[in-house]
Amino acid sequence: GPYTSTLQLATCIQEVKRGLDDRGQHPAKLAFQGIRNFLNQEMDQLACALEGQFQRLKYGGRAVVITFKPREEAVVTRFLRHNE
């Protein structure tokens, strides 16, 4: 049936994955990150932030973008290639 708490979902994921993942982290960590990313539309927000940043950038100005995850880097790379 439907889950009524995050603990229920985390326990289910842990049972399915049979304990810790290969990095020693809780197996539900990536699942919850994915859910958060989807619900918050984080990659869409990043793309909108890049668009806004470069619209406000003066000619000859510089912008710095730091990414921590490959998916974020892909969004930035796609944006830069499209706007070169």
PDB file of N, CA and C in Angstrom:
ATOM      1  N   GLY A   1       0.810  -1.192   0.000  1.00  0.00           N
ATOM      2  CA  GLY A   1       0.000   0.000   0.000  1.00  0.00           C
ATOM      3  C   GLY A   1       0.849   1.250   0.000  1.00  0.00           C
ATOM      4  N   PRO A   2       0.214   2.378   0.068  1.00  0.00           N
ATOM      5  CA  PRO A   2       0.954   3.644   0.064  1.00  0.00           C
ATOM      6  C   PRO A   2       1.766   3.810   1.349  1.00  0.00           C
ATOM      7  N   TYR A   3       2.877   4.470   1.214  1.00  0.00           N
ATOM      8  CA  TYR A   3       3.718   4.765   2.372  1.00  0.00           C
ATOM      9  C   TYR A   3       3.188   6.007   3.062  1.00  0.00           C
ATOM     10  N   THR A   4       3.217   5.996   4.384  1.00  0.00           N
ATOM     11  CA  THR A   4       2.716   7.153   5.137  1.00  0.00           C
ATOM     12  C   THR A   4       3.843   7.917   5.819  1.00  0.00           C
ATOM     13  N   SER A   5       5.088   7.433   5.677  1.00  0.00           N
ATOM     14  CA  SER A   5       6.216   8.163   6.256  1.00  0.00           C
ATOM     15  C   SER A   5       7.479   7.886   5.449  1.00  0.00           C
ATOM     16  N   THR A   6       8.419   8.783   5.555  1.00  0.00           N
ATOM     17  CA  THR A   6       9.694   8.577   4.867  1.00  0.00           C
ATOM     18  C   THR A   6      10.441   7.387   5.457  1.00  0.00           C
ATOM     19  N   LEU A   7      10.251   7.132   6.739  1.00  0.00           N
ATOM     20  CA  LEU A   7      10.900   5.987   7.369  1.00  0.00           C
ATOM     21  C   LEU A   7      10.427   4.676   6.739  1.00  0.00           C
ATOM     22  N   GLN A   8       9.123   4.575   6.445  1.00  0.00           N
ATOM     23  CA  GLN A   8       8.602   3.372   5.790  1.00  0.00           C
ATOM     24  C   GLN A   8       9.248   3.176   4.417  1.00  0.00           C
ATOM     25  N   LEU A   9       9.349   4.250   3.656  1.00  0.00           N
ATOM     26  CA  LEU A   9       9.955   4.162   2.332  1.00  0.00           C
ATOM     27  C   LEU A   9      11.438   3.810   2.441  1.00  0.00           C
ATOM     28  N   ALA A  10      12.144   4.453   3.363  1.00  0.00           N
ATOM     29  CA  ALA A  10      13.573   4.175   3.553  1.00  0.00           C
ATOM     30  C   ALA A  10      13.802   2.725   3.965  1.00  0.00           C
ATOM     31  N   THR A  11      12.962   2.202   4.833  1.00  0.00           N
ATOM     32  CA  THR A  11      13.076   0.816   5.271  1.00  0.00           C
ATOM     33  C   THR A  11      12.841  -0.138   4.103  1.00  0.00           C
ATOM     34  N   CYS A  12      11.851   0.152   3.290  1.00  0.00           N
ATOM     35  CA  CYS A  12      11.555  -0.675   2.118  1.00  0.00           C
ATOM     36  C   CYS A  12      12.753  -0.682   1.169  1.00  0.00           C
ATOM     37  N   ILE A  13      13.317   0.479   0.887  1.00  0.00           N
ATOM     38  CA  ILE A  13      14.473   0.572  -0.015  1.00  0.00           C
ATOM     39  C   ILE A  13      15.653  -0.207   0.562  1.00  0.00           C
ATOM     40  N   GLN A  14      15.872  -0.068   1.864  1.00  0.00           N
ATOM     41  CA  GLN A  14      16.975  -0.770   2.514  1.00  0.00           C
ATOM     42  C   GLN A  14      16.784  -2.290   2.411  1.00  0.00           C
ATOM     43  N   GLU A  15      15.567  -2.759   2.575  1.00  0.00           N
ATOM     44  CA  GLU A  15      15.288  -4.199   2.455  1.00  0.00           C
ATOM     45  C   GLU A  15      15.514  -4.686   1.031  1.00  0.00           C
ATOM     46  N   VAL A  16      15.058  -3.898   0.060  1.00  0.00           N
ATOM     47  CA  VAL A  16      15.216  -4.293  -1.338  1.00  0.00           C
ATOM     48  C   VAL A  16      16.698  -4.332  -1.715  1.00  0.00           C
ATOM     49  N   LYS A  17      17.461  -3.365  -1.241  1.00  0.00           N
ATOM     50  CA  LYS A  17      18.886  -3.302  -1.578  1.00  0.00           C
ATOM     51  C   LYS A  17      19.765  -4.125  -0.639  1.00  0.00           C
ATOM     52  N   ARG A  18      19.144  -4.747   0.344  1.00  0.00           N
ATOM     53  CA  ARG A  18      19.831  -5.644   1.295  1.00  0.00           C
ATOM     54  C   ARG A  18      20.947  -4.939   2.072  1.00  0.00           C
ATOM     55  N   GLY A  19      20.613  -3.848   2.714  1.00  0.00           N
ATOM     56  CA  GLY A  19      21.573  -3.172   3.593  1.00  0.00           C
ATOM     57  C   GLY A  19      22.226  -1.974   2.956  1.00  0.00           C
ATOM     58  N   LEU A  20      23.449  -1.694   3.362  1.00  0.00           N
ATOM     59  CA  LEU A  20      24.174  -0.517   2.894  1.00  0.00           C
ATOM     60  C   LEU A  20      24.581  -0.657   1.431  1.00  0.00           C
ATOM     61  N   ASP A  21      24.765   0.486   0.783  1.00  0.00           N
ATOM     62  CA  ASP A  21      25.225   0.421  -0.604  1.00  0.00           C
ATOM     63  C   ASP A  21      26.743   0.217  -0.621  1.00  0.00           C
ATOM     64  N   ASP A  22      27.312   0.143  -1.805  1.00  0.00           N
ATOM     65  CA  ASP A  22      28.738  -0.176  -1.919  1.00  0.00           C
ATOM     66  C   ASP A  22      29.663   0.942  -1.417  1.00  0.00           C
ATOM     67  N   ARG A  23      29.133   2.111  -1.138  1.00  0.00           N
ATOM     68  CA  ARG A  23      29.937   3.210  -0.584  1.00  0.00           C
ATOM     69  C   ARG A  23      29.762   3.335   0.920  1.00  0.00           C
ATOM     70  N   GLY A  24      28.975   2.455   1.505  1.00  0.00           N
ATOM     71  CA  GLY A  24      28.752   2.499   2.943  1.00  0.00           C
ATOM     72  C   GLY A  24      27.698   3.504   3.371  1.00  0.00           C
ATOM     73  N   GLN A  25      26.935   4.021   2.424  1.00  0.00           N
ATOM     74  CA  GLN A  25      25.884   4.983   2.741  1.00  0.00           C
ATOM     75  C   GLN A  25      24.543   4.269   2.811  1.00  0.00           C
ATOM     76  N   HIS A  26      23.592   4.943   3.422  1.00  0.00           N
ATOM     77  CA  HIS A  26      22.242   4.370   3.491  1.00  0.00           C
ATOM     78  C   HIS A  26      21.718   4.212   2.069  1.00  0.00           C
ATOM     79  N   PRO A  27      21.178   3.064   1.748  1.00  0.00           N
ATOM     80  CA  PRO A  27      20.732   2.819   0.368  1.00  0.00           C
ATOM     81  C   PRO A  27      19.605   3.729  -0.100  1.00  0.00           C
ATOM     82  N   ALA A  28      18.874   4.347   0.803  1.00  0.00           N
ATOM     83  CA  ALA A  28      17.765   5.220   0.399  1.00  0.00           C
ATOM     84  C   ALA A  28      18.234   6.641   0.093  1.00  0.00           C
ATOM     85  N   LYS A  29      19.495   6.951   0.376  1.00  0.00           N
ATOM     86  CA  LYS A  29      19.984   8.322   0.192  1.00  0.00           C
ATOM     87  C   LYS A  29      19.780   8.811  -1.244  1.00  0.00           C
ATOM     88  N   LEU A  30      20.209   8.034  -2.213  1.00  0.00           N
ATOM     89  CA  LEU A  30      20.081   8.458  -3.611  1.00  0.00           C
ATOM     90  C   LEU A  30      18.620   8.516  -4.051  1.00  0.00           C
ATOM     91  N   ALA A  31      17.812   7.618  -3.536  1.00  0.00           N
ATOM     92  CA  ALA A  31      16.387   7.641  -3.881  1.00  0.00           C
ATOM     93  C   ALA A  31      15.746   8.940  -3.390  1.00  0.00           C
ATOM     94  N   PHE A  32      16.055   9.328  -2.153  1.00  0.00           N
ATOM     95  CA  PHE A  32      15.487  10.564  -1.614  1.00  0.00           C
ATOM     96  C   PHE A  32      16.033  11.794  -2.329  1.00  0.00           C
ATOM     97  N   GLN A  33      17.303  11.755  -2.725  1.00  0.00           N
ATOM     98  CA  GLN A  33      17.860  12.866  -3.498  1.00  0.00           C
ATOM     99  C   GLN A  33      17.135  12.994  -4.837  1.00  0.00           C
ATOM    100  N   GLY A  34      16.869  11.857  -5.465  1.00  0.00           N
ATOM    101  CA  GLY A  34      16.151  11.875  -6.739  1.00  0.00           C
ATOM    102  C   GLY A  34      14.734  12.409  -6.597  1.00  0.00           C
ATOM    103  N   ILE A  35      14.061  11.996  -5.537  1.00  0.00           N
ATOM    104  CA  ILE A  35      12.700  12.490  -5.278  1.00  0.00           C
ATOM    105  C   ILE A  35      12.722  13.999  -5.031  1.00  0.00           C
ATOM    106  N   ARG A  36      13.664  14.445  -4.200  1.00  0.00           N
ATOM    107  CA  ARG A  36      13.788  15.884  -3.913  1.00  0.00           C
ATOM    108  C   ARG A  36      14.080  16.665  -5.190  1.00  0.00           C
ATOM    109  N   ASN A  37      15.004  16.150  -5.989  1.00  0.00           N
ATOM    110  CA  ASN A  37      15.382  16.809  -7.231  1.00  0.00           C
ATOM    111  C   ASN A  37      14.175  16.952  -8.146  1.00  0.00           C
ATOM    112  N   PHE A  38      13.381  15.896  -8.256  1.00  0.00           N
ATOM    113  CA  PHE A  38      12.187  15.919  -9.103  1.00  0.00           C
ATOM    114  C   PHE A  38      11.148  16.897  -8.569  1.00  0.00           C
ATOM    115  N   LEU A  39      10.851  16.815  -7.283  1.00  0.00           N
ATOM    116  CA  LEU A  39       9.805  17.667  -6.705  1.00  0.00           C
ATOM    117  C   LEU A  39      10.190  19.143  -6.748  1.00  0.00           C
ATOM    118  N   ASN A  40      11.460  19.445  -6.522  1.00  0.00           N
ATOM    119  CA  ASN A  40      11.911  20.838  -6.517  1.00  0.00           C
ATOM    120  C   ASN A  40      12.283  21.345  -7.909  1.00  0.00           C
ATOM    121  N   GLN A  41      12.241  20.457  -8.885  1.00  0.00           N
ATOM    122  CA  GLN A  41      12.609  20.811 -10.263  1.00  0.00           C
ATOM    123  C   GLN A  41      13.968  21.500 -10.299  1.00  0.00           C
ATOM    124  N   GLU A  42      14.948  20.886  -9.624  1.00  0.00           N
ATOM    125  CA  GLU A  42      16.245  21.522  -9.427  1.00  0.00           C
ATOM    126  C   GLU A  42      17.003  21.776 -10.724  1.00  0.00           C
ATOM    127  N   MET A  43      16.935  20.867 -11.683  1.00  0.00           N
ATOM    128  CA  MET A  43      17.668  21.083 -12.934  1.00  0.00           C
ATOM    129  C   MET A  43      17.017  22.197 -13.757  1.00  0.00           C
ATOM    130  N   ASP A  44      15.690  22.291 -13.719  1.00  0.00           N
ATOM    131  CA  ASP A  44      15.002  23.396 -14.400  1.00  0.00           C
ATOM    132  C   ASP A  44      15.353  24.726 -13.745  1.00  0.00           C
ATOM    133  N   GLN A  45      15.428  24.735 -12.420  1.00  0.00           N
ATOM    134  CA  GLN A  45      15.797  25.953 -11.707  1.00  0.00           C
ATOM    135  C   GLN A  45      17.225  26.375 -12.044  1.00  0.00           C
ATOM    136  N   LEU A  46      18.122  25.400 -12.165  1.00  0.00           N
ATOM    137  CA  LEU A  46      19.504  25.710 -12.547  1.00  0.00           C
ATOM    138  C   LEU A  46      19.548  26.331 -13.927  1.00  0.00           C
ATOM    139  N   ALA A  47      18.814  25.751 -14.873  1.00  0.00           N
ATOM    140  CA  ALA A  47      18.779  26.292 -16.233  1.00  0.00           C
ATOM    141  C   ALA A  47      18.220  27.718 -16.237  1.00  0.00           C
ATOM    142  N   CYS A  48      17.180  27.983 -15.471  1.00  0.00           N
ATOM    143  CA  CYS A  48      16.597  29.331 -15.382  1.00  0.00           C
ATOM    144  C   CYS A  48      17.575  30.309 -14.730  1.00  0.00           C
ATOM    145  N   ALA A  49      18.285  29.842 -13.718  1.00  0.00           N
ATOM    146  CA  ALA A  49      19.268  30.702 -13.050  1.00  0.00           C
ATOM    147  C   ALA A  49      20.399  31.065 -14.008  1.00  0.00           C
ATOM    148  N   LEU A  50      20.848  30.108 -14.798  1.00  0.00           N
ATOM    149  CA  LEU A  50      21.897  30.390 -15.785  1.00  0.00           C
ATOM    150  C   LEU A  50      21.414  31.414 -16.804  1.00  0.00           C
ATOM    151  N   GLU A  51      20.206  31.231 -17.276  1.00  0.00           N
ATOM    152  CA  GLU A  51      19.635  32.162 -18.257  1.00  0.00           C
ATOM    153  C   GLU A  51      19.575  33.572 -17.676  1.00  0.00           C
ATOM    154  N   GLY A  52      19.074  33.689 -16.461  1.00  0.00           N
ATOM    155  CA  GLY A  52      18.978  34.994 -15.810  1.00  0.00           C
ATOM    156  C   GLY A  52      20.327  35.617 -15.540  1.00  0.00           C
ATOM    157  N   GLN A  53      21.275  34.784 -15.131  1.00  0.00           N
ATOM    158  CA  GLN A  53      22.624  35.283 -14.837  1.00  0.00           C
ATOM    159  C   GLN A  53      23.258  35.877 -16.088  1.00  0.00           C
ATOM    160  N   PHE A  54      23.138  35.189 -17.199  1.00  0.00           N
ATOM    161  CA  PHE A  54      23.790  35.660 -18.409  1.00  0.00           C
ATOM    162  C   PHE A  54      23.030  36.813 -19.067  1.00  0.00           C
ATOM    163  N   GLN A  55      21.754  36.954 -18.791  1.00  0.00           N
ATOM    164  CA  GLN A  55      21.022  38.113 -19.299  1.00  0.00           C
ATOM    165  C   GLN A  55      21.478  39.381 -18.584  1.00  0.00           C
ATOM    166  N   ARG A  56      21.878  39.248 -17.334  1.00  0.00           N
ATOM    167  CA  ARG A  56      22.291  40.405 -16.543  1.00  0.00           C
ATOM    168  C   ARG A  56      23.789  40.709 -16.647  1.00  0.00           C
ATOM    169  N   LEU A  57      24.531  39.803 -17.230  1.00  0.00           N
ATOM    170  CA  LEU A  57      25.975  39.958 -17.335  1.00  0.00           C
ATOM    171  C   LEU A  57      26.314  41.033 -18.368  1.00  0.00           C
ATOM    172  N   LYS A  58      27.178  41.961 -17.985  1.00  0.00           N
ATOM    173  CA  LYS A  58      27.594  43.010 -18.913  1.00  0.00           C
ATOM    174  C   LYS A  58      28.550  42.438 -19.949  1.00  0.00           C
ATOM    175  N   TYR A  59      28.621  43.113 -21.096  1.00  0.00           N
ATOM    176  CA  TYR A  59      29.530  42.689 -22.154  1.00  0.00           C
ATOM    177  C   TYR A  59      30.951  42.622 -21.606  1.00  0.00           C
ATOM    178  N   GLY A  60      31.610  41.507 -21.839  1.00  0.00           N
ATOM    179  CA  GLY A  60      32.972  41.321 -21.347  1.00  0.00           C
ATOM    180  C   GLY A  60      33.029  40.827 -19.909  1.00  0.00           C
ATOM    181  N   GLY A  61      31.860  40.711 -19.274  1.00  0.00           N
ATOM    182  CA  GLY A  61      31.824  40.246 -17.889  1.00  0.00           C
ATOM    183  C   GLY A  61      32.089  38.751 -17.797  1.00  0.00           C
ATOM    184  N   ARG A  62      32.317  38.304 -16.585  1.00  0.00           N
ATOM    185  CA  ARG A  62      32.585  36.888 -16.353  1.00  0.00           C
ATOM    186  C   ARG A  62      31.617  36.340 -15.323  1.00  0.00           C
ATOM    187  N   ALA A  63      31.297  35.100 -15.501  1.00  0.00           N
ATOM    188  CA  ALA A  63      30.428  34.415 -14.544  1.00  0.00           C
ATOM    189  C   ALA A  63      31.127  33.126 -14.114  1.00  0.00           C
ATOM    190  N   VAL A  64      30.926  32.759 -12.874  1.00  0.00           N
ATOM    191  CA  VAL A  64      31.495  31.530 -12.348  1.00  0.00           C
ATOM    192  C   VAL A  64      30.347  30.618 -11.940  1.00  0.00           C
ATOM    193  N   VAL A  65      30.416  29.374 -12.392  1.00  0.00           N
ATOM    194  CA  VAL A  65      29.416  28.378 -12.038  1.00  0.00           C
ATOM    195  C   VAL A  65      30.155  27.170 -11.480  1.00  0.00           C
ATOM    196  N   ILE A  66      29.832  26.798 -10.258  1.00  0.00           N
ATOM    197  CA  ILE A  66      30.445  25.634  -9.625  1.00  0.00           C
ATOM    198  C   ILE A  66      29.389  24.546  -9.519  1.00  0.00           C
ATOM    199  N   THR A  67      29.710  23.369 -10.031  1.00  0.00           N
ATOM    200  CA  THR A  67      28.789  22.243  -9.935  1.00  0.00           C
ATOM    201  C   THR A  67      29.431  21.150  -9.094  1.00  0.00           C
ATOM    202  N   PHE A  68      28.590  20.336  -8.480  1.00  0.00           N
ATOM    203  CA  PHE A  68      29.079  19.258  -7.637  1.00  0.00           C
ATOM    204  C   PHE A  68      28.658  17.884  -8.150  1.00  0.00           C
ATOM    205  N   LYS A  69      27.736  17.854  -9.078  1.00  0.00           N
ATOM    206  CA  LYS A  69      27.217  16.579  -9.564  1.00  0.00           C
ATOM    207  C   LYS A  69      27.273  16.553 -11.091  1.00  0.00           C
ATOM    208  N   PRO A  70      27.501  15.371 -11.662  1.00  0.00           N
ATOM    209  CA  PRO A  70      27.572  15.263 -13.129  1.00  0.00           C
ATOM    210  C   PRO A  70      26.314  15.774 -13.837  1.00  0.00           C
ATOM    211  N   ARG A  71      25.168  15.569 -13.233  1.00  0.00           N
ATOM    212  CA  ARG A  71      23.928  16.026 -13.876  1.00  0.00           C
ATOM    213  C   ARG A  71      23.869  17.559 -13.935  1.00  0.00           C
ATOM    214  N   GLU A  72      24.343  18.208 -12.879  1.00  0.00           N
ATOM    215  CA  GLU A  72      24.406  19.677 -12.887  1.00  0.00           C
ATOM    216  C   GLU A  72      25.386  20.149 -13.956  1.00  0.00           C
ATOM    217  N   GLU A  73      26.524  19.482 -14.032  1.00  0.00           N
ATOM    218  CA  GLU A  73      27.530  19.842 -15.027  1.00  0.00           C
ATOM    219  C   GLU A  73      26.973  19.705 -16.442  1.00  0.00           C
ATOM    220  N   ALA A  74      26.171  18.680 -16.670  1.00  0.00           N
ATOM    221  CA  ALA A  74      25.570  18.482 -17.982  1.00  0.00           C
ATOM    222  C   ALA A  74      24.627  19.628 -18.340  1.00  0.00           C
ATOM    223  N   VAL A  75      23.866  20.123 -17.370  1.00  0.00           N
ATOM    224  CA  VAL A  75      22.959  21.250 -17.610  1.00  0.00           C
ATOM    225  C   VAL A  75      23.767  22.493 -17.985  1.00  0.00           C
ATOM    226  N   VAL A  76      24.845  22.750 -17.246  1.00  0.00           N
ATOM    227  CA  VAL A  76      25.688  23.924 -17.515  1.00  0.00           C
ATOM    228  C   VAL A  76      26.360  23.791 -18.876  1.00  0.00           C
ATOM    229  N   THR A  77      26.910  22.619 -19.165  1.00  0.00           N
ATOM    230  CA  THR A  77      27.575  22.392 -20.446  1.00  0.00           C
ATOM    231  C   THR A  77      26.609  22.581 -21.609  1.00  0.00           C
ATOM    232  N   ARG A  78      25.413  22.029 -21.482  1.00  0.00           N
ATOM    233  CA  ARG A  78      24.396  22.185 -22.530  1.00  0.00           C
ATOM    234  C   ARG A  78      24.059  23.660 -22.725  1.00  0.00           C
ATOM    235  N   PHE A  79      23.903  24.394 -21.630  1.00  0.00           N
ATOM    236  CA  PHE A  79      23.585  25.812 -21.707  1.00  0.00           C
ATOM    237  C   PHE A  79      24.704  26.581 -22.420  1.00  0.00           C
ATOM    238  N   LEU A  80      25.950  26.301 -22.041  1.00  0.00           N
ATOM    239  CA  LEU A  80      27.075  27.016 -22.645  1.00  0.00           C
ATOM    240  C   LEU A  80      27.202  26.708 -24.128  1.00  0.00           C
ATOM    241  N   ARG A  81      27.033  25.464 -24.504  1.00  0.00           N
ATOM    242  CA  ARG A  81      27.112  25.107 -25.930  1.00  0.00           C
ATOM    243  C   ARG A  81      26.009  25.780 -26.742  1.00  0.00           C
ATOM    244  N   HIS A  82      24.835  25.859 -26.150  1.00  0.00           N
ATOM    245  CA  HIS A  82      23.698  26.470 -26.843  1.00  0.00           C
ATOM    246  C   HIS A  82      23.867  27.977 -26.973  1.00  0.00           C
ATOM    247  N   ASN A  83      24.591  28.586 -26.039  1.00  0.00           N
ATOM    248  CA  ASN A  83      24.700  30.054 -26.019  1.00  0.00           C
ATOM    249  C   ASN A  83      26.072  30.576 -26.388  1.00  0.00           C
ATOM    250  N   GLU A  84      26.918  29.745 -26.974  1.00  0.00           N
ATOM    251  CA  GLU A  84      28.249  30.218 -27.394  1.00  0.00           C
ATOM    252  C   GLU A  84      28.153  31.167 -28.555  1.00  0.00           C
TER     253      GLU A  84
END
